[in-house]
Amino acid sequence: MSAPDISHLLQPTERNPGVPLDLDWVESVQINRSAVERRASTLPGRRTVKKQWQAAWLLRAITCMDLTTLAGDDTPGNVRRLCAKAMRPVRQDLLEALGAGDMRLTTGAVCVYHEMIPTAVRCLSGSGIPVAAVAAGFPHGLSPLKQRIEEIQASVELGASEIDIVITRGHVLNGEWRALYDEVAAFREACGEAHLKTILATGELGTLRNVGKASLVAMMAGADFIKTSTGKETVNATIPVGLVMVRAIRDYLAATGYRVGYKPAGGIRTAKQSLDWLILMKEELGDLWVRNDLFRIGASTLLADIERQLEHHVTGRYSAYNRHPMG
Amino acid sequence: MEYGPAPEGADPGFQWLDGHQRQMKLFIGGEFSAPSSGQYFESLNPATGAPLAKIAQANGEDVNKAVAAAKEAQIEWAGLAGNRRARYLYAIARQIQKHSRLFAVLETLDNGKPIRETRDIDIPLVARHFYHHAGWAQTMEAELPGYEPLGVCGQIIPWNFPLLMLAWKIAPALAMGNTVVLKPAEFTSLTALLFAEICHQVGLPRGVVNIVTGDGETGRLLVEHPDIQKVAFTGSTEVGRIIRESTAGSGKKLSLELGGKSPFIVFEDADIDSAIEGLVDAIWFNQGQVCCAGSRLLVQESISKRFHEKLRVRMQTLRIGDPLDKAVDIGAIIAPVQLDRISELVQKGVEEGATLFQPEWTCPREGWFYPPTLLTEVTPSSTVAQVEIFGPVLVSMTFRTNAEAVALANNTPYGLAASVWTENLSLAHDVAAKIKAGTIWINCTNQFDAAAGFGGYRESGYGREGGKEGLYEYVKPAGMALQSIVAIEPSKNAGLDKTHKLYIGGKQTRPDGGYSFTVDGIEFAQGNRKDIRNAVEAATGAASSWANQSAHLRAQVLYYLAENLELAREEFPVSNEEFAITLDAIFTYAGMADKFDGQVHSVPYRGLTYTRNEPVGVIALICPSEAPLLGLVAPLAAAISMGNSVIAVPSSSAPLSAALIYRVLDASDVPAGVVNIVTGDPAELAATLADHAGVDGCWNFQQDLIADVERRSASNLKQVWSVTSLPFGAKEWLRHATQVKNVWVPMGD
C-alpha cells in the first residue's frame, strides 16, 4: 500500500515567489460548471459541525476574518469603531463561558481604503492585527497602471502590511494572460514585504474556466492570496467559484510546492456560510487552509451573526443583534 | 479542526418499531396480519449488528392470500377512472413527504446507508416517483391508447435501495391499473411496512398493495404463483436467470433489473477534479452497493498518473462511520456475508496482481464496514475487472484511444450504465452512442429521476423503470389472435425443379449437414446447429454497420425490397390478401424507420436527458406457421428497419415463400448478413438460437416452443418476445425491435 507523498504539506509556509508564466498549463484548464455546482451544493449536506465543535469552528472563522469597511462615507470615526471590534470581536463573558476567555481572540485583519490606513494602524497598534488596504484602482482596476502601482507603494508606506488589488478583467475576458501576469507581477513587486491579495472579481469573468485560468496566472505572477471579489460586483463569493479557485491552489502547490492563501469576500453574512467556507477549505485543501495565514474571509456584517450564534450556544436561547457591541 | 459527531436522532425510528412491539406483520388485503406460519426472522442494524425487529416469514398460504386479495382488487382498481388512481398516487407522494424524516431514519437504521443519502436522495426520489406516476395514471387513456393493465404483479426488490426500489415497482404498476404483491428484501423490510401504513392512511382500496416479507422461498412462491401476470425483479443476475427459467412458458410478463460492472471513463480533456468527485458519487455512494455503480475506472493513459494521485488524496478525506452521522460519506455494509464477499474478491484481486490502496484511517470496529478501496494495475482479464463486487471497491485500467475506451467499456456481459467525462461534446455523444448500456451519464453519474427510464442492456436485464418507456412494462396491447390473420393457401407446384438452400451472409448456401426435408413434394435445405452458428456469425458481422446506417438508407432498402417483391408476385404461393398485407407491412416499417424517435425527458435539472431507441442487435425470428410470407417478412422488416440484423427460421410447414425470397433480398441491396434465413426443424434451430450468447433478442411465434425458448434465453438473458397475439400498430413491434438508452447531459459553462 502506497500513500501519496504529502510531506511537502508539512513544511512551514514559504511565501509564493511566483513562477514563469506557463501558458500550456493555463490553456489546459478544464472546468465543468454542472459538476462543480453539484459538488458545491452537496458539500453542506456531507459535512456539518454541531455543538461545541460548531462553537470552536465559529471562533476560528473570526480569527480568519478580514473585518472590512469599504464605503465612500468611511471616516476615522467608524474605522476606529471597527478596529476596536477587531480587537474584541466577541463579548468577554461569552468567551469565558466558551472556555476561551484568555485566547486573546481577534479578527485576522482590518481591511480599509487607503485614506483610512493611518487611523487603522494607530488604533491597532500593539494588537498584532495587520492592516489590509485595497489599492490599485479598487474596485474597477482601470486607472493608469503607473498610478495603480504608486497607490500600492503609498499604502505600504502608510503601514498597510496586506494589499488587496483587483485585476483587469478585460485581460481575462480577452485571454491576454501575459498582460495579466505582468500586471500582477508588477503589483507584487510594488508590495515589497506586504502580502498581495489578488482579487479576480470572479462575478465578471464570464465562466468558471476563466476563473480557473485567472487563478493560475495570478499565482504564477506571485500572489500571496487569491481572492474572489471586491464586494462591489453583482455576484460575489459563491461556493462553486471557491471550489474552482481552491482546486487551482491545490494544483499550483502540487506543481510548484508553494502554498497560496485564499480569501472569499462579498456576500458572506451568516455564521452558516462561514462554516461552509471553512468546510470547503478543510475538504479540498486540508487543515493548513483553515488558519488565517492561508485563509481569510472578507466580511463586514458576518461577525454580528457569529456572535449571536455563539451566545445561543452558551445560553441555549436565540440572541439578538443589540446584545452585541457594534463594529 | 475536527468535525465532531453530528448524529441524526434515531428515536423516532425506534419509537415506530416499539409501536409494533418490534414484531412486524404482513400487509394483505388492507390489513396487517401475523404470518400463518407464526415464524419470524430478525432484521439487524448493519452499523451495530443489533437486532431491530422481527420480520414475518410469509409462506405459501400467505402468498396465496396476498395474490387473491390483489386479484380481487384489480378489476375495480383498473376500472377506476385514471384521475381517481392519480389521486391515490398523489396522496401517497404527499404522505411520504410528510413523514420523510421517519422514512430516512428507518431506512438508515435498517440498511446502514448514510442518513445524508436517505434524507437527500432516496426518500425525495421516492416521493418524486409517485408524483410523476400520478400524472401517468391521470393521462393513461390519452397517452397509451389501446393498452390495458396486466392484472396482478409480483414484485421482488433488493436491499440496496429498499424504499426507492419499492417506489419504482409500485408507482407505475398502480398507475397503469395493476395491483401488486411486493416482497421486500430479507435484510430490509421495514420501510416497506411503513409504506403499507401510508397506503392504509390514504385509504388505498384494500388489496391494491400487498406486502409479504420473507426470504428467497417467499419470493419463489410469489414468482411461481399462477395468478400473477407479471414479475418484476431487481437483484442479482444469478437470481434473474432463475426467475427467467422458472417463469418460462407461463405467459407472465417479465422485467429484470440486474447486475452491472459499469465503466467510468475519463478522457484527457476532462475536468479532472470534478471527475474524481464523480467517482465518489459513482463507487462510494451507498458503499458501492449499487447495481449501476461506476466500478470500472477507465482513464486515458496521458493523465493516468496525475489522476490516480489526486484520487488517492481524495480518498483520504472520505469519512466512514455511523450512518446516522450527518457528516459521514460511507456507512455500513448490509451484512457479514456481503462483507466477506467483498474482502475475498479484493484479496483475489491482489493475488492476481492488482495494487491495493486504502486510506490510512481505520474503520469502526463495531458493525460491518469496509474501507473505500482502489485497485490499480488491473487488466480486463482480472477477476475483479469482470465480476460485480457490490462494495466500495474501484478497479482501474487505462486506455490509449477513444476507440479503445469504447472497446474496454463494452468488454463485459453487463450493460447497465456508463459515465463519460470529457469537455468535448462531440466525443461525449459519440461515446454515449457506442457504449452498450441503458443509461449514459455525461460528466455526471448516478443520476436518477422518475421521468427517465432506467434499465439494462445485455445481462443487466430488460425493461425500463421510469419515464414513458417504463410504463410499457405494466401494460399489454390489445391484439388479435395469430390464427385469425391469413389462412394458409396450399402451395402451388413451383414448376421447375429448384434447389432451395439456406440464406446466410448474403449467399445461398448448402446446409452443413447435407440433408433435405420435403414439404408438398418440394425439397428444402435442412439447417442444423452449425448453420445457425454461421448465420449468427454473419448477422453479428453485419450488425454494427447496419445499425450505423442512416434510417433514411434503411428505409430505401425496405422500399426497394417491397418493389422487388411485388415484381415477383407470381412466384409466391400465397393469397392476394396475404401478399398485399405483406407489402403494406414493409412499406409501414420503411416509413417508420426514421420516425420511431427518441425523446427529451423533463428531468428536474439544468440539462438534457435524451433517449435513443437503439437496435437490440442480433434478433432471432422463429416465424409463425400461419402466414408463410407475412409471418416471415413483417417481423423481418420491423426488426431490420430499426437497425437489427436477423436470423429467421421460417415455418417448417410452408417454407417455400422463405426460400423464394432469397433472390428478392439479393436484388434489393439488403447488405450481406443483415437478413439470414435458415430452414429446417424450428424446434431444433430455435433451441440453438435461444442458447446462443451472440443472439441479443428472439421473437418467437411458435406457441409450442415458448417455454423452451424462454428457458434457454436465461443463459445470456436475451430479450424474448413470445408473440401469442399480433399487436395492433407498428409501434409495438418497433418497441420490441429497440431498447431505450437514456443519455444525461448536464448543461452550463
CSV table of N, CA and C in Angstrom, one decimal, chain B residues 136-240:
chain,number,residue,atom,x,y,z
B,136,TRP,N,-49.1,9.9,-14.9
B,136,TRP,CA,-49.4,8.9,-15.9
B,136,TRP,C,-50.7,8.2,-15.7
B,137,ALA,N,-51.1,8.0,-14.4
B,137,ALA,CA,-52.4,7.5,-14.1
B,137,ALA,C,-53.5,8.4,-14.7
B,138,GLN,N,-53.3,9.6,-14.4
B,138,GLN,CA,-54.3,10.6,-14.9
B,138,GLN,C,-54.5,10.6,-16.4
B,139,THR,N,-53.4,10.4,-17.1
B,139,THR,CA,-53.4,10.6,-18.6
B,139,THR,C,-53.3,9.3,-19.4
B,140,MET,N,-53.4,8.1,-18.7
B,140,MET,CA,-53.2,6.9,-19.3
B,140,MET,C,-54.0,6.7,-20.6
B,141,GLU,N,-55.3,7.0,-20.5
B,141,GLU,CA,-56.1,6.8,-21.7
B,141,GLU,C,-55.6,7.5,-22.9
B,142,ALA,N,-55.2,8.7,-22.7
B,142,ALA,CA,-54.8,9.6,-23.8
B,142,ALA,C,-53.4,9.2,-24.3
B,143,GLU,N,-52.5,8.9,-23.3
B,143,GLU,CA,-51.1,8.6,-23.6
B,143,GLU,C,-50.8,7.2,-24.1
B,144,LEU,N,-51.7,6.3,-23.7
B,144,LEU,CA,-51.4,4.9,-24.0
B,144,LEU,C,-52.7,4.3,-24.6
B,145,PRO,N,-53.2,4.8,-25.7
B,145,PRO,CA,-54.4,4.3,-26.2
B,145,PRO,C,-54.2,2.8,-26.7
B,146,GLY,N,-55.2,2.0,-26.5
B,146,GLY,CA,-55.0,0.6,-26.9
B,146,GLY,C,-54.3,-0.3,-26.0
B,147,TYR,N,-53.9,0.2,-24.9
B,147,TYR,CA,-53.2,-0.6,-23.9
B,147,TYR,C,-54.0,-0.8,-22.7
B,148,GLU,N,-53.9,-1.9,-22.0
B,148,GLU,CA,-54.6,-2.2,-20.8
B,148,GLU,C,-53.7,-2.8,-19.8
B,149,PRO,N,-54.2,-2.8,-18.5
B,149,PRO,CA,-53.4,-3.3,-17.4
B,149,PRO,C,-53.1,-4.8,-17.6
B,150,LEU,N,-52.1,-5.3,-16.9
B,150,LEU,CA,-51.8,-6.7,-16.9
B,150,LEU,C,-52.6,-7.5,-16.0
B,151,GLY,N,-52.8,-7.0,-14.7
B,151,GLY,CA,-53.5,-7.7,-13.7
B,151,GLY,C,-52.8,-7.6,-12.4
B,152,VAL,N,-52.3,-8.8,-11.9
B,152,VAL,CA,-51.6,-8.8,-10.6
B,152,VAL,C,-50.1,-8.9,-10.8
B,153,CYS,N,-49.4,-8.0,-10.2
B,153,CYS,CA,-47.9,-8.0,-10.4
B,153,CYS,C,-47.2,-8.5,-9.2
B,154,GLY,N,-46.3,-9.5,-9.3
B,154,GLY,CA,-45.5,-9.9,-8.3
B,154,GLY,C,-44.1,-9.2,-8.4
B,155,GLN,N,-43.8,-8.5,-7.3
B,155,GLN,CA,-42.6,-7.6,-7.4
B,155,GLN,C,-41.6,-8.0,-6.3
B,156,ILE,N,-40.4,-8.1,-6.7
B,156,ILE,CA,-39.3,-8.5,-5.7
B,156,ILE,C,-38.2,-7.5,-5.8
B,157,ILE,N,-37.8,-7.0,-4.7
B,157,ILE,CA,-36.9,-5.9,-4.7
B,157,ILE,C,-35.7,-6.2,-3.8
B,158,PRO,N,-34.6,-5.5,-4.1
B,158,PRO,CA,-33.3,-5.7,-3.3
B,158,PRO,C,-33.2,-4.9,-2.1
B,159,TRP,N,-32.1,-5.1,-1.4
B,159,TRP,CA,-31.9,-4.4,-0.1
B,159,TRP,C,-31.1,-3.1,-0.3
B,160,ASN,N,-30.6,-2.8,-1.5
B,160,ASN,CA,-29.7,-1.6,-1.5
B,160,ASN,C,-30.4,-0.3,-1.6
B,161,PHE,N,-31.6,-0.3,-2.2
B,161,PHE,CA,-32.4,1.0,-2.1
B,161,PHE,C,-33.8,0.5,-1.8
B,162,PRO,N,-34.1,0.1,-0.5
B,162,PRO,CA,-35.3,-0.6,-0.2
B,162,PRO,C,-36.6,0.2,-0.6
B,163,LEU,N,-36.7,1.4,-0.2
B,163,LEU,CA,-38.0,2.1,-0.4
B,163,LEU,C,-38.0,2.7,-1.9
B,164,LEU,N,-36.8,3.0,-2.4
B,164,LEU,CA,-36.8,3.6,-3.8
B,164,LEU,C,-37.1,2.5,-4.8
B,165,MET,N,-36.6,1.3,-4.5
B,165,MET,CA,-37.0,0.2,-5.5
B,165,MET,C,-38.5,-0.2,-5.3
B,166,LEU,N,-39.0,0.0,-4.1
B,166,LEU,CA,-40.4,-0.2,-3.9
B,166,LEU,C,-41.2,0.8,-4.8
B,167,ALA,N,-40.8,2.0,-4.7
B,167,ALA,CA,-41.5,3.1,-5.5
B,167,ALA,C,-41.4,2.8,-7.0
B,168,TRP,N,-40.2,2.4,-7.4
B,168,TRP,CA,-40.0,2.2,-8.9
B,168,TRP,C,-40.9,1.0,-9.3
B,169,LYS,N,-41.2,0.1,-8.4
B,169,LYS,CA,-42.1,-1.0,-8.8
B,169,LYS,C,-43.6,-0.7,-8.7
B,170,ILE,N,-43.9,-0.1,-7.5
B,170,ILE,CA,-45.3,0.1,-7.2
B,170,ILE,C,-46.0,1.2,-8.0
B,171,ALA,N,-45.3,2.3,-8.1
B,171,ALA,CA,-45.9,3.5,-8.7
B,171,ALA,C,-46.4,3.2,-10.2
B,172,PRO,N,-45.5,2.7,-11.1
B,172,PRO,CA,-46.0,2.5,-12.4
B,172,PRO,C,-47.1,1.4,-12.5
B,173,ALA,N,-46.9,0.4,-11.6
B,173,ALA,CA,-47.9,-0.7,-11.7
B,173,ALA,C,-49.3,-0.2,-11.3
B,174,LEU,N,-49.4,0.6,-10.2
B,174,LEU,CA,-50.6,1.1,-9.8
B,174,LEU,C,-51.2,2.2,-10.8
B,175,ALA,N,-50.3,3.0,-11.3
B,175,ALA,CA,-50.7,4.0,-12.3
B,175,ALA,C,-51.4,3.4,-13.5
B,176,MET,N,-50.9,2.2,-13.9
B,176,MET,CA,-51.5,1.6,-15.1
B,176,MET,C,-52.6,0.6,-14.8
B,177,GLY,N,-53.1,0.6,-13.5
B,177,GLY,CA,-54.3,-0.1,-13.2
B,177,GLY,C,-54.0,-1.6,-12.8
B,178,ASN,N,-52.8,-1.9,-12.4
B,178,ASN,CA,-52.5,-3.2,-11.9
B,178,ASN,C,-52.6,-3.1,-10.3
B,179,THR,N,-52.6,-4.3,-9.7
B,179,THR,CA,-52.4,-4.4,-8.3
B,179,THR,C,-51.2,-5.2,-8.0
B,180,VAL,N,-50.6,-5.1,-6.8
B,180,VAL,CA,-49.3,-5.7,-6.6
B,180,VAL,C,-49.2,-6.5,-5.3
B,181,VAL,N,-48.4,-7.5,-5.4
B,181,VAL,CA,-47.9,-8.1,-4.2
B,181,VAL,C,-46.4,-8.0,-4.2
B,182,LEU,N,-45.8,-7.3,-3.2
B,182,LEU,CA,-44.4,-6.9,-3.2
B,182,LEU,C,-43.7,-7.6,-2.1
B,183,LYS,N,-42.6,-8.2,-2.5
B,183,LYS,CA,-41.7,-8.8,-1.4
B,183,LYS,C,-40.4,-8.0,-1.2
B,184,PRO,N,-40.3,-7.4,-0.1
B,184,PRO,CA,-39.0,-6.6,0.2
B,184,PRO,C,-37.9,-7.6,0.4
B,185,ALA,N,-36.7,-7.1,0.3
B,185,ALA,CA,-35.5,-8.0,0.6
B,185,ALA,C,-35.5,-8.4,2.0
B,186,GLU,N,-35.0,-9.6,2.3
B,186,GLU,CA,-35.0,-10.1,3.6
B,186,GLU,C,-34.3,-9.2,4.6
B,187,PHE,N,-33.2,-8.5,4.2
B,187,PHE,CA,-32.4,-7.7,5.1
B,187,PHE,C,-33.1,-6.4,5.4
B,188,THR,N,-34.0,-6.0,4.5
B,188,THR,CA,-34.6,-4.6,4.6
B,188,THR,C,-36.1,-4.5,4.3
B,189,SER,N,-36.9,-4.9,5.3
B,189,SER,CA,-38.3,-4.9,5.1
B,189,SER,C,-39.0,-3.7,5.7
B,190,LEU,N,-38.3,-2.9,6.6
B,190,LEU,CA,-39.0,-2.0,7.5
B,190,LEU,C,-39.7,-0.9,6.7
B,191,THR,N,-39.0,-0.2,5.8
B,191,THR,CA,-39.7,1.0,5.2
B,191,THR,C,-40.9,0.5,4.3
B,192,ALA,N,-40.8,-0.7,3.8
B,192,ALA,CA,-42.0,-1.2,3.0
B,192,ALA,C,-43.2,-1.3,3.9
B,193,LEU,N,-43.0,-1.6,5.2
B,193,LEU,CA,-44.1,-1.8,6.1
B,193,LEU,C,-44.6,-0.4,6.6
B,194,LEU,N,-43.7,0.5,6.7
B,194,LEU,CA,-44.2,1.9,7.0
B,194,LEU,C,-44.9,2.4,5.8
B,195,PHE,N,-44.5,2.1,4.6
B,195,PHE,CA,-45.2,2.4,3.4
B,195,PHE,C,-46.6,1.8,3.4
B,196,ALA,N,-46.7,0.6,3.8
B,196,ALA,CA,-48.0,-0.1,3.9
B,196,ALA,C,-48.9,0.7,4.8
B,197,GLU,N,-48.4,1.3,5.9
B,197,GLU,CA,-49.2,2.1,6.8
B,197,GLU,C,-49.8,3.3,6.0
B,198,ILE,N,-48.9,3.9,5.2
B,198,ILE,CA,-49.3,5.1,4.5
B,198,ILE,C,-50.4,4.7,3.4
B,199,CYS,N,-50.3,3.6,2.8
B,199,CYS,CA,-51.4,3.1,1.9
B,199,CYS,C,-52.7,3.0,2.7
B,200,HIS,N,-52.6,2.5,3.9
B,200,HIS,CA,-53.7,2.4,4.7
B,200,HIS,C,-54.3,3.8,5.1
B,201,GLN,N,-53.4,4.7,5.4
B,201,GLN,CA,-53.8,6.1,5.8
B,201,GLN,C,-54.5,6.8,4.7
B,202,VAL,N,-54.0,6.6,3.5
B,202,VAL,CA,-54.6,7.4,2.4
B,202,VAL,C,-55.9,6.7,1.8
B,203,GLY,N,-56.2,5.6,2.5
B,203,GLY,CA,-57.5,4.9,2.1
B,203,GLY,C,-57.4,4.2,0.7
B,204,LEU,N,-56.2,3.8,0.4
B,204,LEU,CA,-56.0,3.0,-0.8
B,204,LEU,C,-56.9,1.7,-0.7
B,205,PRO,N,-57.6,1.4,-1.8
B,205,PRO,CA,-58.5,0.3,-1.7
B,205,PRO,C,-57.8,-1.0,-1.3
B,206,ARG,N,-58.5,-1.8,-0.4
B,206,ARG,CA,-57.9,-3.0,0.1
B,206,ARG,C,-57.4,-3.9,-1.1
B,207,GLY,N,-56.2,-4.4,-0.9
B,207,GLY,CA,-55.7,-5.4,-1.8
B,207,GLY,C,-54.9,-4.8,-3.0
B,208,VAL,N,-55.0,-3.5,-3.2
B,208,VAL,CA,-54.3,-2.9,-4.3
B,208,VAL,C,-52.7,-3.0,-4.1
B,209,VAL,N,-52.3,-2.8,-2.8
B,209,VAL,CA,-50.9,-3.1,-2.5
B,209,VAL,C,-50.9,-4.1,-1.3
B,210,ASN,N,-50.1,-5.1,-1.5
B,210,ASN,CA,-49.9,-6.1,-0.5
B,210,ASN,C,-48.4,-6.3,-0.3
B,211,ILE,N,-48.0,-6.4,0.9
B,211,ILE,CA,-46.5,-6.5,1.2
B,211,ILE,C,-46.4,-7.9,2.0
B,212,VAL,N,-45.6,-8.8,1.3
B,212,VAL,CA,-45.3,-10.0,2.0
B,212,VAL,C,-43.8,-10.1,2.3
B,213,THR,N,-43.4,-10.2,3.5
B,213,THR,CA,-42.0,-10.2,3.8
B,213,THR,C,-41.6,-11.7,3.9
B,214,GLY,N,-40.3,-11.9,3.7
B,214,GLY,CA,-39.8,-13.3,3.8
B,214,GLY,C,-38.5,-13.4,3.1
B,215,ASP,N,-38.1,-14.7,2.9
B,215,ASP,CA,-36.8,-15.0,2.3
B,215,ASP,C,-37.0,-15.3,0.8
B,216,GLY,N,-36.0,-15.9,0.2
B,216,GLY,CA,-36.0,-16.3,-1.2
B,216,GLY,C,-37.1,-17.3,-1.5
B,217,GLU,N,-37.5,-18.1,-0.5
B,217,GLU,CA,-38.6,-19.1,-0.7
B,217,GLU,C,-39.9,-18.3,-0.9
B,218,THR,N,-40.1,-17.3,-0.1
B,218,THR,CA,-41.3,-16.5,-0.3
B,218,THR,C,-41.3,-15.9,-1.7
B,219,GLY,N,-40.2,-15.4,-2.2
B,219,GLY,CA,-40.0,-14.8,-3.5
B,219,GLY,C,-40.4,-15.9,-4.6
B,220,ARG,N,-39.9,-17.1,-4.4
B,220,ARG,CA,-40.1,-18.1,-5.3
B,220,ARG,C,-41.6,-18.4,-5.4
B,221,LEU,N,-42.3,-18.5,-4.3
B,221,LEU,CA,-43.7,-18.8,-4.3
B,221,LEU,C,-44.5,-17.7,-5.0
B,222,LEU,N,-44.0,-16.5,-4.8
B,222,LEU,CA,-44.7,-15.3,-5.5
B,222,LEU,C,-44.5,-15.4,-7.0
B,223,VAL,N,-43.3,-15.7,-7.4
B,223,VAL,CA,-42.9,-15.7,-8.8
B,223,VAL,C,-43.7,-16.8,-9.5
B,224,GLU,N,-43.9,-17.9,-8.8
B,224,GLU,CA,-44.5,-19.1,-9.5
B,224,GLU,C,-46.0,-19.2,-9.3
B,225,HIS,N,-46.5,-18.2,-8.6
B,225,HIS,CA,-48.0,-18.2,-8.4
B,225,HIS,C,-48.7,-18.1,-9.7
B,226,PRO,N,-49.7,-18.9,-10.0
B,226,PRO,CA,-50.4,-18.9,-11.3
B,226,PRO,C,-51.2,-17.7,-11.5
B,227,ASP,N,-51.6,-17.0,-10.5
B,227,ASP,CA,-52.5,-15.8,-10.7
B,227,ASP,C,-51.7,-14.5,-10.9
B,228,ILE,N,-50.4,-14.6,-11.0
B,228,ILE,CA,-49.6,-13.5,-11.2
B,228,ILE,C,-49.4,-13.3,-12.7
B,229,GLN,N,-49.6,-12.1,-13.2
B,229,GLN,CA,-49.5,-11.9,-14.7
B,229,GLN,C,-48.1,-11.2,-15.0
B,230,LYS,N,-47.5,-10.8,-14.0
B,230,LYS,CA,-46.2,-10.0,-14.3
B,230,LYS,C,-45.3,-10.2,-13.1
B,231,VAL,N,-44.0,-10.5,-13.5
B,231,VAL,CA,-43.0,-10.5,-12.4
B,231,VAL,C,-42.0,-9.4,-12.7
B,232,ALA,N,-41.8,-8.6,-11.7
B,232,ALA,CA,-40.8,-7.5,-11.8
B,232,ALA,C,-39.7,-7.8,-10.8
B,233,PHE,N,-38.5,-7.9,-11.2
B,233,PHE,CA,-37.4,-8.2,-10.2
B,233,PHE,C,-36.3,-7.3,-10.4
B,234,THR,N,-35.7,-6.8,-9.3
B,234,THR,CA,-34.4,-6.1,-9.2
B,234,THR,C,-33.6,-6.9,-8.3
B,235,GLY,N,-32.4,-7.3,-8.8
B,235,GLY,CA,-31.5,-8.0,-7.9
B,235,GLY,C,-30.3,-8.6,-8.7
B,236,SER,N,-29.8,-9.7,-8.3
B,236,SER,CA,-28.6,-10.2,-8.9
B,236,SER,C,-29.0,-10.9,-10.2
B,237,THR,N,-28.0,-10.9,-11.1
B,237,THR,CA,-28.1,-11.6,-12.4
B,237,THR,C,-28.4,-13.1,-12.2
B,238,GLU,N,-27.8,-13.6,-11.2
B,238,GLU,CA,-27.9,-15.0,-10.9
B,238,GLU,C,-29.4,-15.4,-10.6
B,239,VAL,N,-30.0,-14.6,-9.7
B,239,VAL,CA,-31.4,-14.8,-9.4
B,239,VAL,C,-32.3,-14.5,-10.6
B,240,GLY,N,-31.9,-13.5,-11.3
B,240,GLY,CA,-32.7,-13.1,-12.5
B,240,GLY,C,-32.8,-14.2,-13.5
